[in-house]
PDB file of C-alpha atoms in Angstrom:
ATOM      1  CA  MET A   1      36.459  15.982  -5.267  1.00 76.00           C
ATOM      2  CA  PRO A   2      39.079  17.419  -7.657  1.00 87.00           C
ATOM      3  CA  ASP A   3      36.732  17.067 -10.640  1.00 85.00           C
ATOM      4  CA  ALA A   4      33.035  17.842 -10.953  1.00 87.00           C
ATOM      5  CA  LEU A   5      30.642  14.895 -11.072  1.00 83.00           C
ATOM      6  CA  PRO A   6      29.323  14.107 -14.558  1.00 83.00           C
ATOM      7  CA  LYS A   7      25.797  15.233 -15.388  1.00 82.00           C
ATOM      8  CA  ARG A   8      24.836  11.600 -15.982  1.00 86.00           C
ATOM      9  CA  LEU A   9      26.001   9.287 -13.247  1.00 89.00           C
ATOM     10  CA  LEU A  10      25.077   5.600 -13.570  1.00 92.00           C
ATOM     11  CA  TYR A  11      25.913   3.008 -10.971  1.00 93.00           C
ATOM     12  CA  VAL A  12      25.027  -0.547 -10.014  1.00 95.00           C
ATOM     13  CA  GLU A  13      24.863  -2.223  -6.646  1.00 95.00           C
ATOM     14  CA  PRO A  14      23.732  -5.614  -5.307  1.00 94.00           C
ATOM     15  CA  LEU A  15      20.072  -5.791  -4.386  1.00 92.00           C
ATOM     16  CA  ARG A  16      20.830  -8.239  -1.526  1.00 92.00           C
ATOM     17  CA  ARG A  17      17.269  -9.538  -1.669  1.00 92.00           C
ATOM     18  CA  ARG A  18      15.660 -12.467  -3.438  1.00 95.00           C
ATOM     19  CA  LEU A  19      13.853 -11.209  -6.541  1.00 96.00           C
ATOM     20  CA  ARG A  20      11.556 -13.250  -8.770  1.00 97.00           C
ATOM     21  CA  VAL A  21       9.745 -12.660 -12.064  1.00 97.00           C
ATOM     22  CA  ARG A  22       6.443 -14.262 -12.993  1.00 96.00           C
ATOM     23  CA  PHE A  23       5.123 -14.553 -16.535  1.00 96.00           C
ATOM     24  CA  GLY A  24       2.511 -16.750 -18.163  1.00 95.00           C
ATOM     25  CA  GLY A  25       1.700 -18.395 -14.832  1.00 93.00           C
ATOM     26  CA  ALA A  26       5.308 -19.522 -14.300  1.00 96.00           C
ATOM     27  CA  TRP A  27       8.357 -18.324 -12.404  1.00 97.00           C
ATOM     28  CA  ILE A  28      10.831 -17.430 -15.128  1.00 97.00           C
ATOM     29  CA  ALA A  29      13.594 -15.800 -13.053  1.00 98.00           C
ATOM     30  CA  ASP A  30      14.602 -16.295  -9.436  1.00 98.00           C
ATOM     31  CA  SER A  31      17.799 -14.909  -7.979  1.00 97.00           C
ATOM     32  CA  GLU A  32      19.515 -13.705  -4.832  1.00 97.00           C
ATOM     33  CA  ASN A  33      22.323 -12.287  -6.971  1.00 97.00           C
ATOM     34  CA  VAL A  34      20.509  -9.419  -8.681  1.00 96.00           C
ATOM     35  CA  LEU A  35      22.284  -6.193  -9.594  1.00 96.00           C
ATOM     36  CA  VAL A  36      20.289  -2.966  -9.717  1.00 94.00           C
ATOM     37  CA  LEU A  37      21.168  -0.255 -12.219  1.00 94.00           C
ATOM     38  CA  PHE A  38      20.469   3.316 -11.130  1.00 92.00           C
ATOM     39  CA  GLU A  39      20.204   5.779 -14.004  1.00 90.00           C
ATOM     40  CA  PRO A  40      19.127   9.445 -13.966  1.00 85.00           C
ATOM     41  CA  GLY A  41      15.488   9.990 -14.857  1.00 78.00           C
ATOM     42  CA  ARG A  42      14.509   6.306 -14.726  1.00 82.00           C
ATOM     43  CA  TYR A  43      13.290   3.832 -12.174  1.00 82.00           C
ATOM     44  CA  PRO A  44      15.928   1.337 -10.992  1.00 89.00           C
ATOM     45  CA  VAL A  45      16.321  -1.721 -13.240  1.00 93.00           C
ATOM     46  CA  ALA A  46      17.093  -5.225 -11.964  1.00 95.00           C
ATOM     47  CA  TYR A  47      19.565  -7.412 -13.883  1.00 97.00           C
ATOM     48  CA  PHE A  48      19.433 -11.189 -13.393  1.00 98.00           C
ATOM     49  CA  PRO A  49      22.334 -13.563 -14.041  1.00 97.00           C
ATOM     50  CA  ASP A  50      21.727 -15.751 -17.102  1.00 96.00           C
ATOM     51  CA  ALA A  51      21.990 -18.813 -14.873  1.00 96.00           C
ATOM     52  CA  ASN A  52      18.988 -17.677 -12.798  1.00 97.00           C
ATOM     53  CA  VAL A  53      16.632 -17.362 -15.793  1.00 97.00           C
ATOM     54  CA  SER A  54      14.593 -20.407 -16.784  1.00 96.00           C
ATOM     55  CA  ARG A  55      15.824 -22.273 -19.840  1.00 91.00           C
ATOM     56  CA  ASP A  56      13.977 -21.667 -23.123  1.00 92.00           C
ATOM     57  CA  THR A  57      12.394 -18.509 -21.687  1.00 96.00           C
ATOM     58  CA  LEU A  58      14.359 -16.088 -23.874  1.00 96.00           C
ATOM     59  CA  GLN A  59      14.221 -16.080 -27.670  1.00 96.00           C
ATOM     60  CA  ARG A  60      16.623 -13.643 -29.269  1.00 95.00           C
ATOM     61  CA  THR A  61      15.132 -11.244 -31.823  1.00 95.00           C
ATOM     62  CA  GLU A  62      16.786  -9.152 -34.509  1.00 95.00           C
ATOM     63  CA  HIS A  63      15.860  -5.979 -32.652  1.00 94.00           C
ATOM     64  CA  THR A  64      18.731  -4.050 -31.067  1.00 94.00           C
ATOM     65  CA  THR A  65      19.043  -0.645 -29.462  1.00 94.00           C
ATOM     66  CA  ARG A  66      21.994   1.444 -28.399  1.00 94.00           C
ATOM     67  CA  HIS A  67      22.265   2.869 -24.908  1.00 93.00           C
ATOM     68  CA  ASP A  68      24.219   6.131 -24.700  1.00 90.00           C
ATOM     69  CA  ASP A  69      26.361   4.839 -21.834  1.00 92.00           C
ATOM     70  CA  LEU A  70      26.149   1.039 -22.039  1.00 94.00           C
ATOM     71  CA  GLY A  71      26.393   0.356 -25.755  1.00 94.00           C
ATOM     72  CA  LEU A  72      24.468  -2.132 -27.875  1.00 95.00           C
ATOM     73  CA  ALA A  73      21.572  -4.099 -26.367  1.00 95.00           C
ATOM     74  CA  SER A  74      19.947  -7.206 -27.822  1.00 96.00           C
ATOM     75  CA  TRP A  75      16.237  -7.795 -27.219  1.00 96.00           C
ATOM     76  CA  TYR A  76      14.366 -11.026 -26.539  1.00 97.00           C
ATOM     77  CA  THR A  77      10.866 -12.357 -26.783  1.00 97.00           C
ATOM     78  CA  VAL A  78       9.945 -13.851 -23.408  1.00 97.00           C
ATOM     79  CA  ARG A  79       7.995 -17.119 -23.582  1.00 96.00           C
ATOM     80  CA  ALA A  80       6.260 -19.276 -21.009  1.00 95.00           C
ATOM     81  CA  GLY A  81       3.905 -21.975 -22.243  1.00 92.00           C
ATOM     82  CA  GLU A  82       1.486 -20.387 -24.699  1.00 93.00           C
ATOM     83  CA  HIS A  83       2.355 -16.871 -23.587  1.00 95.00           C
ATOM     84  CA  GLY A  84       4.805 -14.579 -25.353  1.00 95.00           C
ATOM     85  CA  ALA A  85       6.002 -11.033 -24.737  1.00 95.00           C
ATOM     86  CA  PRO A  86       7.844  -9.482 -27.707  1.00 94.00           C
ATOM     87  CA  ARG A  87      10.720  -7.298 -26.542  1.00 92.00           C
ATOM     88  CA  GLY A  88      10.083  -8.468 -23.006  1.00 95.00           C
ATOM     89  CA  ALA A  89      13.754  -8.587 -22.013  1.00 96.00           C
ATOM     90  CA  TRP A  90      17.130  -7.240 -23.053  1.00 96.00           C
ATOM     91  CA  GLN A  91      20.821  -7.825 -22.526  1.00 97.00           C
ATOM     92  CA  HIS A  92      23.781  -5.505 -23.102  1.00 96.00           C
ATOM     93  CA  ILE A  93      26.181  -7.164 -25.531  1.00 95.00           C
ATOM     94  CA  ASP A  94      28.829  -4.509 -26.104  1.00 93.00           C
ATOM     95  CA  LEU A  95      29.520  -3.140 -22.632  1.00 96.00           C
ATOM     96  CA  PRO A  96      32.358  -0.706 -21.969  1.00 94.00           C
ATOM     97  CA  ALA A  97      35.062  -1.972 -19.622  1.00 93.00           C
ATOM     98  CA  HIS A  98      33.782   0.027 -16.652  1.00 91.00           C
ATOM     99  CA  ALA A  99      30.330  -1.644 -16.898  1.00 94.00           C
ATOM    100  CA  ARG A 100      31.424  -5.286 -17.064  1.00 94.00           C
ATOM    101  CA  GLU A 101      29.375  -6.087 -13.950  1.00 95.00           C
ATOM    102  CA  LEU A 102      26.323  -6.245 -16.237  1.00 97.00           C
ATOM    103  CA  GLN A 103      27.920  -8.849 -18.518  1.00 96.00           C
ATOM    104  CA  ALA A 104      25.788 -12.004 -18.983  1.00 96.00           C
ATOM    105  CA  ARG A 105      22.832 -10.447 -17.189  1.00 97.00           C
ATOM    106  CA  VAL A 106      19.240  -9.995 -18.353  1.00 97.00           C
ATOM    107  CA  ALA A 107      16.718  -7.288 -17.538  1.00 96.00           C
ATOM    108  CA  PHE A 108      12.968  -7.767 -17.969  1.00 96.00           C
ATOM    109  CA  ALA A 109      10.627  -5.035 -19.224  1.00 93.00           C
ATOM    110  CA  TRP A 110       8.456  -4.144 -16.245  1.00 89.00           C
ATOM    111  CA  ARG A 111       5.179  -3.600 -18.078  1.00 86.00           C
ATOM    112  CA  THR A 112       5.363  -6.794 -20.128  1.00 91.00           C
ATOM    113  CA  MET A 113       5.842  -9.211 -17.235  1.00 94.00           C
ATOM    114  CA  ASP A 114       2.967 -10.432 -15.078  1.00 93.00           C
ATOM    115  CA  ALA A 115       4.635  -9.396 -11.834  1.00 92.00           C
ATOM    116  CA  PHE A 116       7.869  -9.002  -9.896  1.00 94.00           C
ATOM    117  CA  TYR A 117       8.191 -10.412  -6.381  1.00 94.00           C
ATOM    118  CA  ARG A 118      10.490 -10.012  -3.412  1.00 92.00           C
ATOM    119  CA  GLU A 119      10.256 -13.417  -1.770  1.00 94.00           C
ATOM    120  CA  ASP A 120       6.496 -14.137  -1.874  1.00 93.00           C
ATOM    121  CA  GLU A 121       5.232 -10.549  -1.888  1.00 88.00           C
ATOM    122  CA  ARG A 122       4.447  -8.731  -5.103  1.00 87.00           C
ATOM    123  CA  ILE A 123       6.142  -5.421  -5.876  1.00 85.00           C
ATOM    124  CA  LEU A 124       3.345  -3.017  -6.688  1.00 78.00           C
ATOM    125  CA  GLY A 125       3.244  -0.089  -9.083  1.00 70.00           C
ATOM    126  CA  HIS A 126       6.771   0.233 -10.403  1.00 68.00           C
ATOM    127  CA  ALA A 127      10.311  -0.803  -9.676  1.00 71.00           C
ATOM    128  CA  ALA A 128      11.161  -0.005  -6.083  1.00 69.00           C
ATOM    129  CA  ASP A 129      13.938   2.406  -5.190  1.00 74.00           C
ATOM    130  CA  SER A 130      15.672   1.193  -2.037  1.00 76.00           C
ATOM    131  CA  TYR A 131      16.708   4.777  -1.249  1.00 81.00           C
ATOM    132  CA  HIS A 132      13.182   6.169  -1.375  1.00 84.00           C
ATOM    133  CA  ARG A 133      12.148   7.170   2.140  1.00 91.00           C
ATOM    134  CA  ILE A 134       9.008   8.505   3.800  1.00 94.00           C
ATOM    135  CA  ASP A 135       8.895  10.160   7.231  1.00 96.00           C
ATOM    136  CA  ILE A 136       5.636  11.212   8.877  1.00 97.00           C
ATOM    137  CA  ARG A 137       5.555  13.715  11.758  1.00 97.00           C
ATOM    138  CA  GLN A 138       2.939  15.350  13.964  1.00 98.00           C
ATOM    139  CA  ALA A 139       2.897  19.152  13.809  1.00 97.00           C
ATOM    140  CA  SER A 140       1.137  21.925  15.725  1.00 97.00           C
ATOM    141  CA  ARG A 141       1.239  24.512  12.948  1.00 97.00           C
ATOM    142  CA  HIS A 142      -1.893  26.306  11.815  1.00 98.00           C
ATOM    143  CA  LEU A 143      -3.113  25.003   8.470  1.00 98.00           C
ATOM    144  CA  ILE A 144      -6.033  26.602   6.647  1.00 98.00           C
ATOM    145  CA  VAL A 145      -7.467  25.480   3.320  1.00 98.00           C
ATOM    146  CA  ARG A 146      -9.812  27.781   1.418  1.00 97.00           C
ATOM    147  CA  HIS A 147     -11.659  27.651  -1.853  1.00 97.00           C
ATOM    148  CA  ARG A 148     -12.692  31.170  -2.773  1.00 94.00           C
ATOM    149  CA  ASP A 149     -14.337  32.513   0.419  1.00 94.00           C
ATOM    150  CA  ARG A 150     -15.092  29.137   1.970  1.00 97.00           C
ATOM    151  CA  VAL A 151     -12.914  27.542   4.638  1.00 98.00           C
ATOM    152  CA  ILE A 152     -12.492  23.867   3.752  1.00 98.00           C
ATOM    153  CA  ALA A 153     -10.124  22.831   6.533  1.00 98.00           C
ATOM    154  CA  ASP A 154      -8.810  24.539   9.665  1.00 98.00           C
ATOM    155  CA  THR A 155      -6.486  22.726  12.027  1.00 98.00           C
ATOM    156  CA  LYS A 156      -3.604  23.134  14.463  1.00 98.00           C
ATOM    157  CA  ARG A 157      -2.817  19.416  14.421  1.00 98.00           C
ATOM    158  CA  PRO A 158      -1.773  18.627  10.849  1.00 98.00           C
ATOM    159  CA  ILE A 159       0.382  15.652   9.908  1.00 98.00           C
ATOM    160  CA  VAL A 160       3.327  16.347   7.619  1.00 97.00           C
ATOM    161  CA  LEU A 161       4.710  13.722   5.243  1.00 96.00           C
ATOM    162  CA  TYR A 162       8.277  14.041   3.998  1.00 94.00           C
ATOM    163  CA  GLU A 163       9.103  11.958   0.918  1.00 91.00           C
ATOM    164  CA  SER A 164      12.443  11.700  -0.850  1.00 86.00           C
ATOM    165  CA  GLY A 165      12.738  14.303  -3.581  1.00 81.00           C
ATOM    166  CA  PHE A 166       9.408  16.007  -2.834  1.00 86.00           C
ATOM    167  CA  ALA A 167       8.264  19.022  -0.877  1.00 87.00           C
ATOM    168  CA  PRO A 168       6.376  18.245   2.358  1.00 92.00           C
ATOM    169  CA  ARG A 169       2.753  17.222   1.995  1.00 94.00           C
ATOM    170  CA  TRP A 170       0.313  18.216   4.729  1.00 97.00           C
ATOM    171  CA  TYR A 171      -2.509  15.925   5.875  1.00 98.00           C
ATOM    172  CA  VAL A 172      -5.566  16.823   7.925  1.00 98.00           C
ATOM    173  CA  LEU A 173      -7.881  14.767  10.116  1.00 98.00           C
ATOM    174  CA  ARG A 174     -11.352  14.501   8.606  1.00 97.00           C
ATOM    175  CA  ALA A 175     -12.778  15.975  11.809  1.00 98.00           C
ATOM    176  CA  ASP A 176     -11.036  19.228  10.853  1.00 98.00           C
ATOM    177  CA  VAL A 177     -12.393  19.220   7.281  1.00 98.00           C
ATOM    178  CA  ASP A 178     -15.751  20.496   6.057  1.00 98.00           C
ATOM    179  CA  GLU A 179     -16.587  17.325   4.168  1.00 97.00           C
ATOM    180  CA  THR A 180     -19.794  18.851   2.787  1.00 97.00           C
ATOM    181  CA  ALA A 181     -17.507  20.781   0.446  1.00 97.00           C
ATOM    182  CA  LEU A 182     -16.010  17.610  -1.006  1.00 97.00           C
ATOM    183  CA  THR A 183     -17.342  15.620  -3.937  1.00 97.00           C
ATOM    184  CA  ALA A 184     -15.804  12.187  -4.404  1.00 96.00           C
ATOM    185  CA  VAL A 185     -14.835  11.476  -8.019  1.00 95.00           C
ATOM    186  CA  PRO A 186     -14.480   8.072  -9.740  1.00 91.00           C
ATOM    187  CA  HIS A 187     -10.729   8.433 -10.131  1.00 86.00           C
ATOM    188  CA  GLN A 188      -7.987   6.548  -8.335  1.00 87.00           C
ATOM    189  CA  THR A 189      -4.231   6.308  -8.714  1.00 85.00           C
ATOM    190  CA  PHE A 190      -1.667   4.046  -7.142  1.00 83.00           C
ATOM    191  CA  CYS A 191       1.443   5.082  -5.229  1.00 84.00           C
ATOM    192  CA  PRO A 192       3.794   2.146  -4.539  1.00 80.00           C
ATOM    193  CA  PRO A 193       4.954   3.422  -1.116  1.00 86.00           C
ATOM    194  CA  LYS A 194       1.526   4.587   0.056  1.00 90.00           C
ATOM    195  CA  GLY A 195      -1.234   2.666  -1.726  1.00 87.00           C
ATOM    196  CA  VAL A 196      -4.481   3.510  -3.525  1.00 88.00           C
ATOM    197  CA  CYS A 197      -5.327   7.205  -3.630  1.00 92.00           C
ATOM    198  CA  SER A 198      -8.876   8.573  -3.967  1.00 94.00           C
ATOM    199  CA  TYR A 199      -9.688  12.093  -5.169  1.00 96.00           C
ATOM    200  CA  TYR A 200     -12.244  14.808  -4.469  1.00 97.00           C
ATOM    201  CA  ASP A 201     -13.466  17.922  -6.234  1.00 97.00           C
ATOM    202  CA  ILE A 202     -14.166  21.096  -4.284  1.00 98.00           C
ATOM    203  CA  GLY A 203     -16.731  23.065  -6.238  1.00 95.00           C
ATOM    204  CA  ASN A 204     -15.181  23.708  -9.632  1.00 95.00           C
ATOM    205  CA  ALA A 205     -11.696  22.906  -8.326  1.00 96.00           C
ATOM    206  CA  ARG A 206     -11.017  19.502  -9.870  1.00 96.00           C
ATOM    207  CA  GLN A 207      -9.179  16.853  -7.869  1.00 95.00           C
ATOM    208  CA  ALA A 208      -8.309  19.470  -5.264  1.00 96.00           C
ATOM    209  CA  ALA A 209      -8.063  16.949  -2.436  1.00 97.00           C
ATOM    210  CA  TRP A 210      -7.032  13.360  -1.998  1.00 96.00           C
ATOM    211  CA  SER A 211      -6.959  10.638   0.618  1.00 97.00           C
ATOM    212  CA  TYR A 212      -5.372   7.238   1.094  1.00 96.00           C
ATOM    213  CA  ARG A 213      -8.383   5.600   2.691  1.00 94.00           C
ATOM    214  CA  GLU A 214      -6.362   2.496   3.564  1.00 93.00           C
ATOM    215  CA  ALA A 215      -2.694   3.392   3.264  1.00 93.00           C
ATOM    216  CA  HIS A 216      -0.042   0.703   3.405  1.00 90.00           C
ATOM    217  CA  PRO A 217       0.838  -0.303   6.995  1.00 90.00           C
ATOM    218  CA  GLU A 218       4.273   1.339   6.730  1.00 90.00           C
ATOM    219  CA  VAL A 219       2.573   4.736   6.295  1.00 95.00           C
ATOM    220  CA  GLY A 220      -0.621   3.911   8.179  1.00 95.00           C
ATOM    221  CA  ARG A 221      -0.604   7.245  10.028  1.00 97.00           C
ATOM    222  CA  ILE A 222      -2.035   8.979   6.950  1.00 97.00           C
ATOM    223  CA  SER A 223      -4.865   6.475   6.449  1.00 97.00           C
ATOM    224  CA  ASP A 224      -8.168   8.287   5.818  1.00 97.00           C
ATOM    225  CA  LEU A 225      -6.591  11.720   6.303  1.00 98.00           C
ATOM    226  CA  MET A 226      -7.083  14.456   3.731  1.00 98.00           C
ATOM    227  CA  SER A 227      -4.494  16.420   1.777  1.00 97.00           C
ATOM    228  CA  PHE A 228      -4.992  19.360  -0.553  1.00 97.00           C
ATOM    229  CA  GLU A 229      -3.301  20.473  -3.766  1.00 95.00           C
ATOM    230  CA  PRO A 230      -1.855  23.968  -3.264  1.00 94.00           C
ATOM    231  CA  ASP A 231      -1.970  24.838  -6.964  1.00 91.00           C
ATOM    232  CA  VAL A 232      -5.726  24.131  -7.063  1.00 95.00           C
ATOM    233  CA  VAL A 233      -6.987  25.569  -3.752  1.00 97.00           C
ATOM    234  CA  SER A 234      -5.470  27.965  -1.215  1.00 97.00           C
ATOM    235  CA  VAL A 235      -3.351  26.176   1.405  1.00 97.00           C
ATOM    236  CA  GLN A 236      -1.708  28.256   4.138  1.00 97.00           C
ATOM    237  CA  ILE A 237       0.680  27.164   6.882  1.00 97.00           C
ATOM    238  CA  ASP A 238       1.053  29.705   9.695  1.00 97.00           C
ATOM    239  CA  GLY A 239      -0.130  32.390   7.285  1.00 96.00           C
ATOM    240  CA  THR A 240       2.301  31.464   4.491  1.00 96.00           C
ATOM    241  CA  GLN A 241       0.735  30.518   1.172  1.00 96.00           C
ATOM    242  CA  LEU A 242       1.999  27.182  -0.150  1.00 94.00           C
ATOM    243  CA  ARG A 243       2.828  26.788  -3.824  1.00 90.00           C
ATOM    244  CA  LEU A 244       3.471  23.689  -5.876  1.00 82.00           C
ATOM    245  CA  GLU A 245       7.236  23.732  -6.269  1.00 75.00           C
ATOM    246  CA  PRO A 246       8.871  23.250  -9.691  1.00 69.00           C
ATOM    247  CA  GLY A 247       9.449  19.615 -10.499  1.00 59.00           C
ATOM    248  CA  GLN A 248       6.940  18.406  -7.904  1.00 62.00           C
ATOM    249  CA  THR A 249       4.227  17.282 -10.291  1.00 59.00           C
ATOM    250  CA  VAL A 250       3.685  13.547  -9.864  1.00 58.00           C
ATOM    251  CA  ILE A 251       2.922  11.295 -12.819  1.00 53.00           C
ATOM    252  CA  PRO A 252       0.022   9.159 -11.543  1.00 53.00           C
ATOM    253  CA  HIS A 253       0.091   5.393 -11.925  1.00 49.00           C
ATOM    254  CA  ARG A 254      -2.928   3.242 -12.431  1.00 48.00           C
ATOM    255  CA  PRO A 255      -2.985  -0.106 -10.633  1.00 45.00           C
ATOM    256  CA  ASP A 256      -0.198  -2.203 -12.139  1.00 49.00           C
ATOM    257  CA  HIS A 257      -0.742  -4.744 -14.977  1.00 47.00           C
ATOM    258  CA  ASP A 258      -3.806  -6.821 -14.131  1.00 50.00           C
ATOM    259  CA  LEU A 259      -3.640  -5.763 -10.484  1.00 49.00           C
ATOM    260  CA  THR A 260      -7.025  -4.745  -9.141  1.00 47.00           C
ATOM    261  CA  VAL A 261      -7.625  -1.983  -6.637  1.00 46.00           C
ATOM    262  CA  ALA A 262      -8.702  -4.597  -4.091  1.00 49.00           C
ATOM    263  CA  GLU A 263      -5.391  -6.437  -4.473  1.00 48.00           C
ATOM    264  CA  ALA A 264      -3.478  -3.194  -3.965  1.00 46.00           C
ATOM    265  CA  LEU A 265      -5.129  -2.518  -0.612  1.00 50.00           C
ATOM    266  CA  PRO A 266      -3.354  -3.647   2.574  1.00 51.00           C
ATOM    267  CA  ARG A 267      -3.724  -7.298   3.455  1.00 49.00           C
ATOM    268  CA  ARG A 268      -5.809  -7.851   6.556  1.00 48.00           C
ATOM    269  CA  GLN A 269      -4.495 -10.421   8.992  1.00 45.00           C
ATOM    270  CA  PRO A 270      -6.928 -13.277   9.734  1.00 42.00           C
TER     271      PRO A 270
END
């Protein structure tokens, strides 16, 4: 390209999937014509055409904000029956010419709505990025995990998980782990692509290991395997010490809204 890309690059594209929003026990938005805004440092945001939002759902407030790139935004209280969500939705009302695709479209605040759905299946955790990818591969490399002088895991059959934007994560069969060294802790987080994650202490090393006991079917190969945090315990691959790379710290998510852990687990077929 003759010119360097800007530091902040925003773009929109069609979702090409039916997306629905549920609030107060009612479907308040339903569209196959959703546009998704991608913005640096934020999860993707879905914008619904005004015509695909239920009538009387949006009540304009006096609250406005200004987006650095998209101009003035007007905020709405979202109502359904007896339920109300102040500042539950917004609409850009002073868009620059290059962003006119977002004209007459509404975005809903993720945390204030009951749930978002693709067709009849709930989107779990946070807004989904269609470009987020996970690849899982069998390896024959020698992985050793130690805490102080104790060997916690020793295997030549680890599973490596590659995830967009992150360094590889290495998983170990429980048969290759000294489980007597692990202490389960009452702490769980939720990863939208993978599922509910459980954690383990190793001695005084807090949350040094984790496992997706029942990972989502799409990543089922890591179900009930163990992985270890290289900044908490020693993890070596073929003699090379692993380190947590800069920018690789993950902000954990609790189960979304009123979603229970049981609901977040994979659905079993009857």
